[in-house]
């Protein structure tokens, strides 16, 4: 039997710039495998939106592999050693993942494979810098983004150049498996609303990057704050599932920057790379502080008096709070599996600081409904907004959703798109319809509490209550 290697696809669902797949191809024939391991994931098993994306992405990966992707469900610690012995593989390759449960499982799996005489080679295909390679001069991890990125990352070895897709000799002795066997699609048709908005898979990721570089990057630094503009990259789900490597995105932005005809740099490409840096920072935090998804990074917040109110939480989840910019964001999330980053901060601040609900409740909802749900980014971002994480916003920074709507959706296009019942609302009252005179609401066919909710909380009073609660914490 010729030399045979198993490449275990994980968050690297692509052929191009895939170091571990390239390593497997150098060894000989390759059996490409995907294992849906909800057993090891436990509470961090993928949510509904992620499972839909994964289903579509695996379909496209399987097509690019000529239908030879072998899919398995179960504990990877049992599946992979058994499969390696079945096919006679003496090498298993994978690209590293950094979620705590994966780190633990992979360490045990590597030991088990070695005990069976099977070599393991792992590579970095998900990050620009390994978490252990960027630290402060004293060797401790950075806890503030700007010095992490500017002093740490940018002074480290630059991100490697992308690799071409390898020439593959695929194993054909095993009977083909079907992605549908993984049972990723939910029984309800909710996911069908996501379909028009996305093109999962490696080719879709490349097309999205090209579109962003061609039409979004030029306005990125300023335009990314406005949810009605096409200035954000929308690459986050492609990066999370590894359909696109951050190295490709990083170097593509450098190339575009060099091609600029302007003599003076506009800072857009640099700002985009700094956002890639935020992703790196989140992974660094998760690696060094594996309790990040569950525990306040700042222990004093353990005493915070969160409210337990299921009906209030459901109203927020359903986009029925009576605060237009918040409801628009939550409805965009439900219908598309995505929410603009500026609006994510607004809705998170409203949940935590106006409604007084634990940030972990919001993080769990995002985990289930975002197509780009990522344990590092999701956990770090929610802790940042709540004020209990690294590089956290000060406790007194509470987003005013009315002012945010005026500033970042000045024409009201975003709100009107996602809240059709407010399309006739007079512009000056669109962000706070409860302030509109009764006759203007009637003319717009708006009945607060019926056609659109009355605000569920007083913004000024709830802000003052949040500040009082934060001040009560021990310093």
XYZ file of C-alpha atoms in Angstrom:
475
model
C 0.000 0.000 0.000
C 1.382 3.455 -0.881
C 2.077 5.999 1.846
C -1.247 7.333 3.073
C -2.113 10.310 5.256
C -5.355 11.478 6.789
C -5.981 15.193 6.705
C -8.510 16.138 9.348
C -10.449 19.190 8.184
C -11.658 21.390 11.041
C -11.778 25.177 10.765
C -9.809 25.078 7.526
C -12.473 24.231 4.957
C -10.398 25.135 1.926
C -7.725 23.769 -0.368
C -5.683 26.937 -0.878
C -3.272 28.154 1.809
C -3.850 25.041 3.895
C -0.491 24.125 5.476
C -1.576 20.826 7.036
C -3.258 19.644 3.831
C -0.097 20.528 1.922
C 1.904 18.495 4.464
C -0.383 15.504 3.981
C -0.087 15.763 0.184
C 3.724 15.685 0.429
C 3.455 12.388 2.309
C 1.425 10.545 -0.324
C -2.213 9.703 -0.944
C -4.640 11.710 1.191
C -7.891 10.729 2.872
C -9.736 13.981 3.660
C -11.917 13.648 6.763
C -14.352 15.841 8.675
C -15.523 14.781 12.148
C -18.588 16.414 13.695
C -17.553 16.104 17.332
C -20.394 17.471 19.450
C -19.358 15.015 22.163
C -16.112 16.805 22.959
C -17.597 20.263 22.341
C -20.195 19.895 25.096
C -21.822 23.299 25.779
C -19.795 24.829 22.965
C -21.273 22.676 20.221
C -22.235 24.812 17.241
C -25.509 26.716 17.198
C -28.156 26.546 14.499
C -26.812 29.241 12.166
C -23.288 27.835 12.308
C -24.548 24.347 11.556
C -26.353 25.596 8.463
C -23.184 27.339 7.277
C -21.077 24.278 7.993
C -23.467 22.081 5.980
C -23.179 24.320 2.933
C -19.424 24.777 3.319
C -18.805 21.029 3.581
C -20.933 20.454 0.479
C -18.709 22.817 -1.469
C -15.514 21.376 -0.001
C -16.689 17.893 -0.908
C -17.357 19.024 -4.466
C -13.860 20.486 -4.733
C -12.516 17.109 -3.548
C -14.437 15.213 -6.203
C -16.897 13.823 -3.675
C -14.160 12.083 -1.663
C -14.574 13.931 1.659
C -15.170 11.306 4.363
C -17.546 12.625 7.047
C -17.985 11.058 10.489
C -20.041 11.880 13.582
C -18.727 11.149 17.067
C -15.835 11.654 19.439
C -12.757 12.375 17.355
C -10.585 10.593 19.913
C -12.321 7.382 18.952
C -13.100 8.006 15.292
C -9.702 9.084 14.004
C -7.469 6.356 15.506
C -9.917 3.680 14.327
C -10.094 5.173 10.838
C -6.307 5.500 10.614
C -5.858 1.841 11.471
C -8.638 0.835 9.074
C -6.982 2.481 6.076
C -3.385 1.982 7.170
C -2.558 5.668 7.551
C 0.752 6.339 9.280
C 0.280 10.126 9.378
C -2.572 12.370 10.495
C -2.374 16.109 9.803
C -4.506 18.923 11.086
C -4.436 22.670 11.515
C -4.496 23.881 15.081
C -7.627 25.179 16.815
C -7.496 27.262 19.976
C -10.790 26.758 21.801
C -10.027 25.257 25.238
C -12.059 22.099 24.631
C -10.292 21.505 21.351
C -6.845 22.083 22.858
C -7.575 19.469 25.537
C -9.040 16.950 23.096
C -6.286 17.398 20.517
C -3.536 16.874 23.100
C -5.122 13.603 24.226
C -5.753 12.500 20.642
C -2.171 13.194 19.619
C -0.913 11.042 22.470
C -3.304 8.206 21.557
C -2.225 8.283 17.918
C 1.450 8.272 18.890
C 0.853 5.239 21.101
C -0.446 3.442 18.002
C 2.630 4.383 16.015
C 0.815 7.041 13.973
C 2.603 10.334 13.417
C 0.777 13.635 13.909
C 1.766 16.935 12.307
C -0.147 20.094 13.160
C 0.123 23.518 11.556
C -1.182 27.043 11.929
C -3.760 27.950 9.296
C -6.165 30.090 11.341
C -4.109 32.906 12.846
C -1.507 35.380 11.684
C 0.463 34.927 14.911
C 0.388 32.061 17.371
C -0.942 33.196 20.776
C 2.270 32.131 22.506
C 4.444 34.123 20.102
C 3.123 37.578 21.048
C 3.648 38.683 24.639
C 4.840 41.633 26.664
C 8.562 42.013 27.374
C 8.055 40.324 30.746
C 6.496 37.285 29.041
C 2.927 37.909 30.229
C 0.038 38.218 27.746
C -1.208 41.598 26.627
C -4.618 42.606 28.000
C -5.013 45.834 25.998
C -5.440 45.737 22.242
C -3.366 48.683 20.988
C -0.045 47.662 22.564
C -0.816 44.014 21.712
C -1.170 44.844 18.035
C 1.178 47.783 17.525
C 4.017 46.733 19.839
C 3.485 42.984 19.855
C 2.158 41.763 16.520
C 3.684 44.367 14.241
C 7.099 43.827 15.792
C 6.870 40.054 15.497
C 7.642 37.973 12.406
C 5.298 39.192 9.633
C 2.427 36.921 8.553
C 3.649 34.244 6.172
C 2.800 34.350 2.478
C -0.170 32.213 1.395
C 0.440 28.744 -0.030
C -1.016 27.452 -3.301
C -3.508 24.592 -3.226
C -1.581 21.304 -3.287
C -1.819 18.621 -5.931
C -3.826 15.856 -4.282
C -3.914 12.126 -4.813
C -7.120 11.202 -3.000
C -7.899 7.843 -1.432
C -10.768 6.173 -3.275
C -10.992 2.812 -1.502
C -13.594 3.865 1.063
C -17.268 4.100 0.077
C -18.331 7.745 -0.307
C -20.205 9.453 2.506
C -22.751 12.258 2.263
C -22.599 15.554 4.141
C -26.319 15.149 4.861
C -25.421 12.190 7.105
C -24.138 14.692 9.679
C -27.684 15.991 10.267
C -26.585 19.614 10.431
C -29.718 21.229 9.020
C -32.435 21.955 11.599
C -35.889 20.408 11.272
C -37.515 23.846 10.957
C -37.050 25.902 7.770
C -35.613 28.908 9.654
C -32.268 28.545 7.919
C -33.889 29.106 4.528
C -33.986 32.847 5.251
C -30.187 32.810 5.482
C -29.646 31.347 2.010
C -30.065 34.535 -0.092
C -27.512 36.460 1.938
C -24.470 34.200 1.785
C -22.301 32.008 -0.392
C -20.477 29.624 1.961
C -17.388 27.855 0.705
C -13.897 28.682 -0.501
C -14.970 30.190 -3.820
C -17.604 32.316 -2.077
C -14.960 33.545 0.371
C -12.608 34.533 -2.441
C -15.410 36.323 -4.268
C -16.410 38.174 -1.105
C -12.814 39.282 -0.502
C -12.495 40.525 -4.083
C -15.783 42.402 -3.802
C -14.715 44.051 -0.553
C -11.318 45.060 -1.907
C -12.939 46.439 -5.029
C -15.804 48.418 -3.526
C -15.694 48.423 0.273
C -12.103 48.996 1.313
C -11.921 52.548 -0.056
C -14.507 53.680 2.517
C -13.669 51.186 5.238
C -12.248 53.353 8.002
C -15.222 55.689 8.109
C -17.953 53.731 6.378
C -17.668 50.600 8.538
C -19.548 52.420 11.302
C -22.676 52.904 9.189
C -24.897 49.804 8.957
C -26.641 50.891 5.758
C -23.380 51.090 3.781
C -21.554 48.258 2.010
C -18.251 49.128 3.675
C -17.693 46.176 6.001
C -15.914 43.108 4.712
C -18.478 40.470 5.835
C -15.572 38.024 5.828
C -16.035 36.916 9.442
C -17.908 33.632 8.750
C -15.477 32.750 5.964
C -12.557 33.354 8.326
C -14.180 31.432 11.161
C -14.771 28.315 9.075
C -11.406 28.673 7.403
C -12.735 29.067 3.872
C -10.334 31.997 3.685
C -7.115 32.289 5.634
C -6.275 35.526 7.437
C -2.939 35.441 5.606
C -4.714 35.746 2.260
C -6.782 38.675 3.540
C -3.736 40.355 5.114
C -1.551 40.146 2.021
C -4.406 41.033 -0.332
C -4.915 44.282 1.596
C -1.171 44.999 1.392
C -1.241 44.416 -2.364
C -4.249 46.693 -2.776
C -2.535 49.350 -0.675
C 0.523 49.226 -2.924
C -1.687 49.582 -6.005
C -3.331 52.768 -4.713
C -2.840 55.681 -7.072
C -2.974 58.267 -4.294
C 0.381 59.561 -3.085
C -0.931 59.784 0.478
C -2.209 56.606 2.136
C -5.823 56.871 3.274
C -5.440 54.454 6.168
C -8.286 52.178 5.059
C -6.158 49.096 4.418
C -4.226 49.634 7.639
C -7.495 49.912 9.546
C -8.729 46.685 7.979
C -5.569 44.914 9.095
C -6.061 46.283 12.600
C -9.499 44.642 12.599
C -7.816 41.374 11.674
C -5.627 42.193 14.655
C -8.690 42.363 16.914
C -9.496 38.814 15.860
C -5.966 37.790 16.814
C -6.304 39.570 20.156
C -9.513 37.694 20.955
C -7.796 34.377 20.259
C -4.840 35.391 22.381
C -7.187 36.201 25.251
C -9.029 32.879 24.887
C -5.774 30.941 24.788
C -4.291 32.610 27.862
C -7.592 32.878 29.759
C -9.581 29.754 28.827
C -12.349 30.686 31.271
C -13.255 33.654 29.042
C -16.544 32.201 27.670
C -18.011 31.613 31.125
C -16.256 33.736 33.749
C -15.793 37.469 34.153
C -12.194 38.308 33.391
C -12.436 40.946 36.119
C -13.569 39.016 39.235
C -15.202 42.045 40.854
C -18.042 41.642 38.349
C -18.955 38.319 39.946
C -20.988 40.348 42.450
C -22.906 42.310 39.819
C -26.702 42.192 40.456
C -27.896 40.849 37.089
C -31.643 40.570 36.466
C -33.181 37.208 35.605
C -36.137 38.092 33.383
C -36.999 35.635 30.625
C -39.779 37.742 29.093
C -37.455 40.753 28.800
C -34.728 38.591 27.290
C -37.171 37.158 24.727
C -38.331 40.644 23.733
C -34.701 41.583 23.075
C -34.107 38.371 21.127
C -37.206 38.947 18.996
C -36.500 42.605 18.221
C -39.512 43.810 20.214
C -37.917 46.207 22.712
C -39.485 49.379 21.332
C -36.024 50.887 20.680
C -35.759 51.034 16.862
C -32.008 50.683 16.307
C -31.913 47.754 18.766
C -34.884 46.020 17.181
C -33.510 46.554 13.676
C -30.267 44.830 14.659
C -31.980 41.888 16.313
C -34.251 41.367 13.313
C -31.319 41.575 10.906
C -29.647 38.875 13.003
C -32.659 36.564 12.919
C -33.275 36.940 9.203
C -29.680 36.881 7.933
C -27.531 35.257 10.634
C -25.497 38.448 10.787
C -25.497 41.849 12.433
C -23.425 44.898 11.587
C -20.586 45.359 14.084
C -21.641 48.842 15.203
C -25.137 47.568 15.882
C -23.775 44.546 17.752
C -22.227 46.940 20.256
C -25.475 48.895 20.561
C -27.718 45.878 21.162
C -25.210 44.338 23.582
C -24.914 47.536 25.591
C -28.692 47.815 25.723
C -29.108 44.253 27.006
C -26.399 44.483 29.635
C -26.597 48.083 30.789
C -30.187 49.182 30.144
C -31.952 45.886 30.746
C -29.459 44.635 33.341
C -29.292 41.112 31.909
C -26.155 38.987 32.215
C -23.829 39.281 29.213
C -23.667 35.485 29.019
C -27.360 35.394 28.023
C -26.589 37.627 25.065
C -23.491 35.637 24.174
C -25.524 32.411 24.085
C -28.110 33.969 21.748
C -25.415 35.227 19.406
C -23.774 31.803 19.532
C -26.950 30.192 18.241
C -27.959 32.767 15.633
C -24.744 34.195 14.133
C -23.246 32.492 11.100
C -19.888 33.858 12.270
C -20.310 32.656 15.870
C -16.765 32.313 17.124
C -15.955 31.403 20.719
C -12.994 33.783 20.981
C -14.582 36.793 19.301
C -18.017 36.290 20.837
C -16.738 35.915 24.391
C -14.188 38.734 24.224
C -16.645 41.135 22.573
C -19.431 40.569 25.083
C -17.039 40.984 27.995
C -15.703 44.165 26.390
C -19.172 45.706 26.148
C -20.130 44.567 29.646
C -16.988 46.167 31.040
C -15.720 42.994 32.698
C -13.191 41.847 30.104
C -9.770 42.813 28.801
C -9.357 46.225 27.238
C -12.921 46.722 28.419
C -15.011 49.808 27.856
C -15.280 51.719 31.146
C -18.419 50.889 33.100
C -19.762 54.389 32.481
C -19.619 53.962 28.689
C -23.243 53.163 27.963
C -24.377 53.444 24.360
C -27.405 55.695 23.958
C -29.344 53.847 21.225
C -31.261 56.942 20.140
C -28.102 58.989 19.665
C -26.383 56.036 17.995
C -29.250 55.750 15.538
C -29.111 59.447 14.682
C -25.347 59.358 14.222
C -24.845 56.094 12.346
C -28.151 55.671 10.523
C -28.780 59.347 9.729
C -31.149 58.671 6.835
C -32.969 55.893 8.674
C -32.440 53.412 5.862
C -31.214 50.657 8.153
C -34.100 50.998 10.608
C -36.729 51.210 7.876
C -35.315 48.165 6.120
C -35.658 45.899 9.141
C -38.669 47.501 10.831
C -41.201 48.011 8.039
C -43.908 49.077 10.500
C -41.903 52.285 11.100
C -41.372 53.217 7.460
C -43.936 56.002 7.675
C -42.574 57.434 10.921
C -41.474 61.080 10.612
C -37.676 61.194 10.312
C -37.155 63.302 13.423
C -38.972 60.709 15.529
C -37.792 57.527 13.800
C -35.173 56.782 16.450
C -37.571 57.415 19.368
C -41.167 57.069 18.089
C -42.565 57.458 21.616
C -41.629 61.151 21.381
C -43.788 61.745 18.287
C -47.106 63.604 18.630
C -50.136 61.318 18.546
C -51.410 62.811 15.301
C -48.111 62.114 13.507
C -48.108 58.506 14.692
C -51.704 58.110 13.561
C -50.859 59.529 10.135
C -48.090 56.916 9.862
C -50.430 54.072 10.982
C -48.317 53.523 14.091
C -49.972 52.536 17.347
C -47.391 52.123 20.086
C -47.999 48.938 21.985
C -49.895 47.433 19.044
C -48.265 47.911 15.641
C -44.893 48.587 17.276
C -43.911 48.134 20.938
C -43.695 50.990 23.367
C -40.161 51.233 24.824
C -39.722 48.524 27.429
C -37.409 50.643 29.558
C -36.706 54.314 30.190
C -33.270 54.959 28.725
C -32.225 57.662 31.179
C -33.512 55.868 34.252
C -32.007 52.527 33.278
C -28.660 54.185 32.571
C -28.631 55.714 36.038
C -29.542 52.356 37.583
C -26.688 50.661 35.707
C -24.190 53.265 36.873
C -25.353 52.827 40.459
C -24.970 49.045 40.180
C -21.468 49.362 38.732
C -20.432 51.776 41.479
C -21.526 49.267 44.078
C -18.862 46.782 43.002
C -15.741 46.457 45.098
C -12.779 48.140 43.453
